[in-house]
Coordinates of C-alpha atoms and ligand atoms in Angstrom, one line a residue:
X1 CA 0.0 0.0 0.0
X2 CA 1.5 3.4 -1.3
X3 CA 0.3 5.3 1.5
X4 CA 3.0 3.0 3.9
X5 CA 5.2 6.2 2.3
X6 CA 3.8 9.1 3.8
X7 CA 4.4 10.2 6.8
X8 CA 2.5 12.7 9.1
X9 CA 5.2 15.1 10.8
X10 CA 4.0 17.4 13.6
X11 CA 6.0 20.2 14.6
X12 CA 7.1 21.0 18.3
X13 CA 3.4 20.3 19.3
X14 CA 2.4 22.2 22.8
X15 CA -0.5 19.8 23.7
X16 CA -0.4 16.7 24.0
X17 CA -3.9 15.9 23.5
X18 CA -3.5 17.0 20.2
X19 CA -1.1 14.2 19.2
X20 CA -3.3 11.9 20.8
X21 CA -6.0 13.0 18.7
X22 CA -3.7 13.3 15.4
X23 CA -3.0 9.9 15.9
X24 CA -6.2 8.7 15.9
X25 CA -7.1 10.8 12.9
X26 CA -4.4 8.9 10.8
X27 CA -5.6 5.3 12.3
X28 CA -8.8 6.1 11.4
X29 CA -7.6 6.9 7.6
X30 CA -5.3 4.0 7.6
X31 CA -2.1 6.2 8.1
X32 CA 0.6 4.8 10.6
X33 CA 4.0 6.5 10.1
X34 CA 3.9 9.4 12.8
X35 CA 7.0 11.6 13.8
X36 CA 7.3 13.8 16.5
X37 CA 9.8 16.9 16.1
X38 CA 10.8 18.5 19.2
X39 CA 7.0 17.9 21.4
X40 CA 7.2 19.5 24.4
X41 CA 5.1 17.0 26.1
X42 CA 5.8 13.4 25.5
X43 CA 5.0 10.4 25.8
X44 CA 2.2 11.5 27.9
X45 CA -1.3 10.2 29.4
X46 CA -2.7 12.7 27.6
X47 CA -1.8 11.8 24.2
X48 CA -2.3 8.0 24.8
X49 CA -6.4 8.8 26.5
X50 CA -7.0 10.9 23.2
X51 CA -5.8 8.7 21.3
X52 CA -8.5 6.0 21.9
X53 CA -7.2 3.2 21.2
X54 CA -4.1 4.1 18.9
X55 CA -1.7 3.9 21.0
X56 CA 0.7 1.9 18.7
X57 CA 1.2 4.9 16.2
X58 CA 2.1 7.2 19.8
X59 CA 4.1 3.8 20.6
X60 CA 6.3 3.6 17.2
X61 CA 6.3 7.5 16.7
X62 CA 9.9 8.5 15.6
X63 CA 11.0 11.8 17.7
X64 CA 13.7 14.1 16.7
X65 CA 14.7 17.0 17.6
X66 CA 15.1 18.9 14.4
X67 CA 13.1 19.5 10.8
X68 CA 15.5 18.4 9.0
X69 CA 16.2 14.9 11.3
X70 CA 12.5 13.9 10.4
X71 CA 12.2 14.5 6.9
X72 CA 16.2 13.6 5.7
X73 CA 15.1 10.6 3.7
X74 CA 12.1 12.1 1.7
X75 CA 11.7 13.1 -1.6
X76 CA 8.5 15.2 -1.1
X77 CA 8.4 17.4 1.9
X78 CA 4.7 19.2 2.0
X79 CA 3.8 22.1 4.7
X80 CA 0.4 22.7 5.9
X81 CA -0.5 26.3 7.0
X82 CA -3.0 27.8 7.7
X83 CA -2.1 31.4 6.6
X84 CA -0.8 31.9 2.7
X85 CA 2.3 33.7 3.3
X86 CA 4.6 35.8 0.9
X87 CA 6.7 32.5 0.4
X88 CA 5.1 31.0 -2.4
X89 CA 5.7 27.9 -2.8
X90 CA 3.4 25.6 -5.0
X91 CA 0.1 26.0 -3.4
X92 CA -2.4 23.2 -3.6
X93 CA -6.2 22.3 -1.7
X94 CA -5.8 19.2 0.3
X95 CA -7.3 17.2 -2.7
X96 CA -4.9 18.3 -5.2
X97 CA -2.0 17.2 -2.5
X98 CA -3.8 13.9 -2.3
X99 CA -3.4 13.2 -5.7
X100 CA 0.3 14.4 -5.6
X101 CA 1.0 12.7 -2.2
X102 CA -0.3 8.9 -3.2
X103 CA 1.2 9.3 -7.2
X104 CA 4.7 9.6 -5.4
X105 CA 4.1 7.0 -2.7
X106 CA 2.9 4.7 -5.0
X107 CA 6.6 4.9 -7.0
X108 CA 8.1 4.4 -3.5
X109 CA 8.9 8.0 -2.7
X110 CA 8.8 8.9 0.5
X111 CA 6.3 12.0 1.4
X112 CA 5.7 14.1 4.5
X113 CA 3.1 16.3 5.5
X114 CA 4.5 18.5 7.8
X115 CA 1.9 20.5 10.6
X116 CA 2.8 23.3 12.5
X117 CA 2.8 24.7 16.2
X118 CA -0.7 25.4 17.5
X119 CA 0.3 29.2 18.2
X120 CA 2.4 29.8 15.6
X121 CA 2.5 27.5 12.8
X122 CA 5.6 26.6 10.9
X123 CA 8.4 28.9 10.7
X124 CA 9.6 30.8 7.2
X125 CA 12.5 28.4 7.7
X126 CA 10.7 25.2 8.3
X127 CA 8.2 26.4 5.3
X128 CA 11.6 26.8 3.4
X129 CA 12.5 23.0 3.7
X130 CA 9.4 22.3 1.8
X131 CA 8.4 21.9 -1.6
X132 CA 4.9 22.8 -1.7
X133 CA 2.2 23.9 0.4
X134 CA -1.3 22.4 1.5
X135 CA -4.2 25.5 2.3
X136 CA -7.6 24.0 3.4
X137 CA -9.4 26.4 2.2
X138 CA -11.1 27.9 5.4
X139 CA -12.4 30.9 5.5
X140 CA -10.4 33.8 5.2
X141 CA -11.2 35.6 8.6
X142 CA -11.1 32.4 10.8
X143 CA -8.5 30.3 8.6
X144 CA -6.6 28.0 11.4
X145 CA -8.2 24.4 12.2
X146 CA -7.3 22.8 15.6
X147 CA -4.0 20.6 14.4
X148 CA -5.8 17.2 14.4
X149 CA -8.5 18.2 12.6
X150 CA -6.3 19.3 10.1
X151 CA -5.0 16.7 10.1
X152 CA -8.2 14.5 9.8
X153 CA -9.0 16.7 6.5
X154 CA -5.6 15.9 5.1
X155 CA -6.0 12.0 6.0
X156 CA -9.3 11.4 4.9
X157 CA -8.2 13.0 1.1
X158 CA -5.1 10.4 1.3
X159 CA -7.5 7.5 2.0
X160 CA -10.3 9.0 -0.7
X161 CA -7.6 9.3 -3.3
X162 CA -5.4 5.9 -2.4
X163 CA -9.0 3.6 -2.6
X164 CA -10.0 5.7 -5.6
X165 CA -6.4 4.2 -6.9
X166 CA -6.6 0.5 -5.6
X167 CA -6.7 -1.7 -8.0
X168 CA -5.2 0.0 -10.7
X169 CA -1.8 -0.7 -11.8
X170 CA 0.6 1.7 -10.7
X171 CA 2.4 2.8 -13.8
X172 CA 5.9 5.1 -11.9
X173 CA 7.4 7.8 -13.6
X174 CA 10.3 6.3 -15.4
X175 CA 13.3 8.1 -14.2
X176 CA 17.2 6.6 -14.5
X177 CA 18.0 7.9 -11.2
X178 CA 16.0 8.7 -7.4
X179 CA 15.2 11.6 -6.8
X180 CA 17.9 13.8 -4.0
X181 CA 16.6 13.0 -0.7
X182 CA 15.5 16.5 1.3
X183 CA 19.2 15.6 2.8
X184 CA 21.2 16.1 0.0
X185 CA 19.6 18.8 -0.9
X186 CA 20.2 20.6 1.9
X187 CA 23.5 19.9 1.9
X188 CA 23.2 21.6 -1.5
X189 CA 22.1 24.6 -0.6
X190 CA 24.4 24.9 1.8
X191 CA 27.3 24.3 -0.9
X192 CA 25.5 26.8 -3.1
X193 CA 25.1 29.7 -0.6
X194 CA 29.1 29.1 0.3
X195 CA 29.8 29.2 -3.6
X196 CA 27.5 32.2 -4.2
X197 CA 29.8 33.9 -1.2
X198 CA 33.0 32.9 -1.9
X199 CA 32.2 34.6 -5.9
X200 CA 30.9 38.0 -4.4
X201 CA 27.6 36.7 -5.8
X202 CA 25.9 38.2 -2.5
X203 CA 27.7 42.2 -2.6
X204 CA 24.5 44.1 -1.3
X205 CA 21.4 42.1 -1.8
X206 CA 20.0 39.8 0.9
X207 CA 21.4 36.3 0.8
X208 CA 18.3 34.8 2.7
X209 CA 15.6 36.3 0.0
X210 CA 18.5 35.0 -2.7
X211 CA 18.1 31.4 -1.2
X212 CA 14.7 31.3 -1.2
X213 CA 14.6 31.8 -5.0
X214 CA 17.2 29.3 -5.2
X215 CA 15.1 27.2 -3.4
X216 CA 12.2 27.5 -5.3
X217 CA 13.9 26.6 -8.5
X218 CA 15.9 23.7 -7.6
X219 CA 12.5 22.8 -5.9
X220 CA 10.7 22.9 -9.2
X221 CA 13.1 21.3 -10.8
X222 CA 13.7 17.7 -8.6
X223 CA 17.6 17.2 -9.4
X224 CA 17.6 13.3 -9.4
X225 CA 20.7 12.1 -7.9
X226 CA 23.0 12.0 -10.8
X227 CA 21.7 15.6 -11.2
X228 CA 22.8 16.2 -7.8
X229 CA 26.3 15.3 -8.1
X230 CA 26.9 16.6 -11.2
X231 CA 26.2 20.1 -9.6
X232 CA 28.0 19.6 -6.4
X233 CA 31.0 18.9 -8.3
X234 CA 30.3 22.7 -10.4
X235 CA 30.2 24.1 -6.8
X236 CA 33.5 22.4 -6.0
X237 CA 35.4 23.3 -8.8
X238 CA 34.3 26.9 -9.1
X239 CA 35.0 27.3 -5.5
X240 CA 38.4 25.7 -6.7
X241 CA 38.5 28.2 -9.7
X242 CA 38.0 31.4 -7.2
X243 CA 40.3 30.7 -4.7
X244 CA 43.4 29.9 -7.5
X245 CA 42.5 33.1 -9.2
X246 CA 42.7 34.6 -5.8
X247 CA 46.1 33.6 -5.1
X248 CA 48.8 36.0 -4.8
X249 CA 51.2 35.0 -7.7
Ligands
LIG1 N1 -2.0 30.3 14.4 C1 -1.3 29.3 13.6 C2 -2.2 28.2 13.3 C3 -1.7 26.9 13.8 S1 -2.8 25.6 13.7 C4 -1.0 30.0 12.2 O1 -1.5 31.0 11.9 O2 -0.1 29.5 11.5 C5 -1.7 24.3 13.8 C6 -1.4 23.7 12.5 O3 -2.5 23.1 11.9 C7 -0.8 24.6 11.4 O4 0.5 24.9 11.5 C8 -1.1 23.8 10.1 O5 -0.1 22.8 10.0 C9 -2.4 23.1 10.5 N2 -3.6 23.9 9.9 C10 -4.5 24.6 10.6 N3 -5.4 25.2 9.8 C11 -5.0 24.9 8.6 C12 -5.5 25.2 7.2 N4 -6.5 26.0 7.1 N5 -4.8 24.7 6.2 C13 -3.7 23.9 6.3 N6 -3.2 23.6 7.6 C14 -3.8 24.1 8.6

């Protein structure tokens, strides 16, 4: 089953109640992988009462302390907010994500959907480590769900769209190579940023709105891993390059 490949990643979550209840809302959907970045209260009482009865997703949750820890090995890395910031990224309606989501699991991707803080949300710079957005379109005045029932909404589209799928022959995307995990590419943008630095590609104009461009680019574009190391070794050498032609002579 395809949906065994997305994950549901909940960010530095203040009450546990509400990962009780998120993981109930992925049982009830059929969803099991559940990670737990930074929660500030867990394992708790809480979060096992609320979860009526699935207590083996709280049981096999994976907690990390970073982002970047819980999503290292996927390949899609979706944000659910409830505001639609300046950031744009590729917005899509829960639906839309579905169809996206399962067509990627179903090739053996791995996916996350990544939910914020109940206060707050996701940071710019956890929104920055995905590659698209998920909006459920609320309305516009009283836009943010409680976090479980978001992520009920979210579930219930996976499990509509993966049964609407069953039975059919999955037919992947032919591509030589996997796609970069979230990993690598981070690594890569780190590399970049250096590169862009040590060139004087930076002089007066912001290197964090600069990034984010970057980001969105690269993002649209899925470097596959051959892709990957072919421009990692561009970054080397022109790193390389700079530095020679910066030597005293
Ligand atoms: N006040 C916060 C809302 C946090 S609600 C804010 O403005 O960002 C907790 C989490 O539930 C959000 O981070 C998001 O992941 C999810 N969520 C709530 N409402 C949502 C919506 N309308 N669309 C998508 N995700 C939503």
């Amino acid at each position: 089953m395809s949906v065994e490949n997305i994950r549901i990643v909940l960010v530095n979550t203040t009450h546990p109640g509400n990962i009780g209840s998120a993981a109930r809302a992925m049982k009830t959907m059929g969803l099991s992988s559940l990670y737990l970045v930074d929660p500030v209260d867990f394992p708790s009482g809480e979060a096992r009462a609320l979860s009526s009865g699935a207590t083996d997703l709280l049981e096999s949750a994976v907690v990390t302390q970073t982002l970047e820890e819980a999503i290292a090995d996927c390949e899609l890395v979706i944000g659910a907010s409830a505001r639609v910031r300046g950031i744009s990224l590729e917005l899509t309606d829960p639906r839309d994500t579905a169809q996206v989501a399962v067509s990627e699991a179903s090739t053996g991707r791995k996916v996350a959907l990544v939910f914020g803080r109940e206060d707050r949300g996701l940071t710019n710079e956890e929104l920055r480590l995905c590659h698209r957005q998920v909006h459920i379109p609320s309305v516009a005045e009283f836009s943010s769900l409680n976090l479980a029932a978001s992520v009920q909404v979210l579930a219930y589209e996976l499990r509509m769209t993966s049964l609407s799928h069953e039975g059919e022959a999955s037919v992947p995307e032919v591509r030589e190579y996997e796609l970069a995990s979230s990993e690598q590419m981070e690594s890569f943008y780190t590399h970049l940023r250096d590169m862009l630095n040590d060139v004087g590609f930076f002089k007066s104009c912001n290197p964090e709105k600069i990034m984010a461009k970057l980001r969105r680019i690269y993002g649209r574009s899925r470097l596959d891993r051959m892709e990957y190391n072919i421009m990692r070794g561009i970054l080397t050498e022109t790193q390389a390059a700079v530095k020679n032609l910066r030597k005293p002579s």
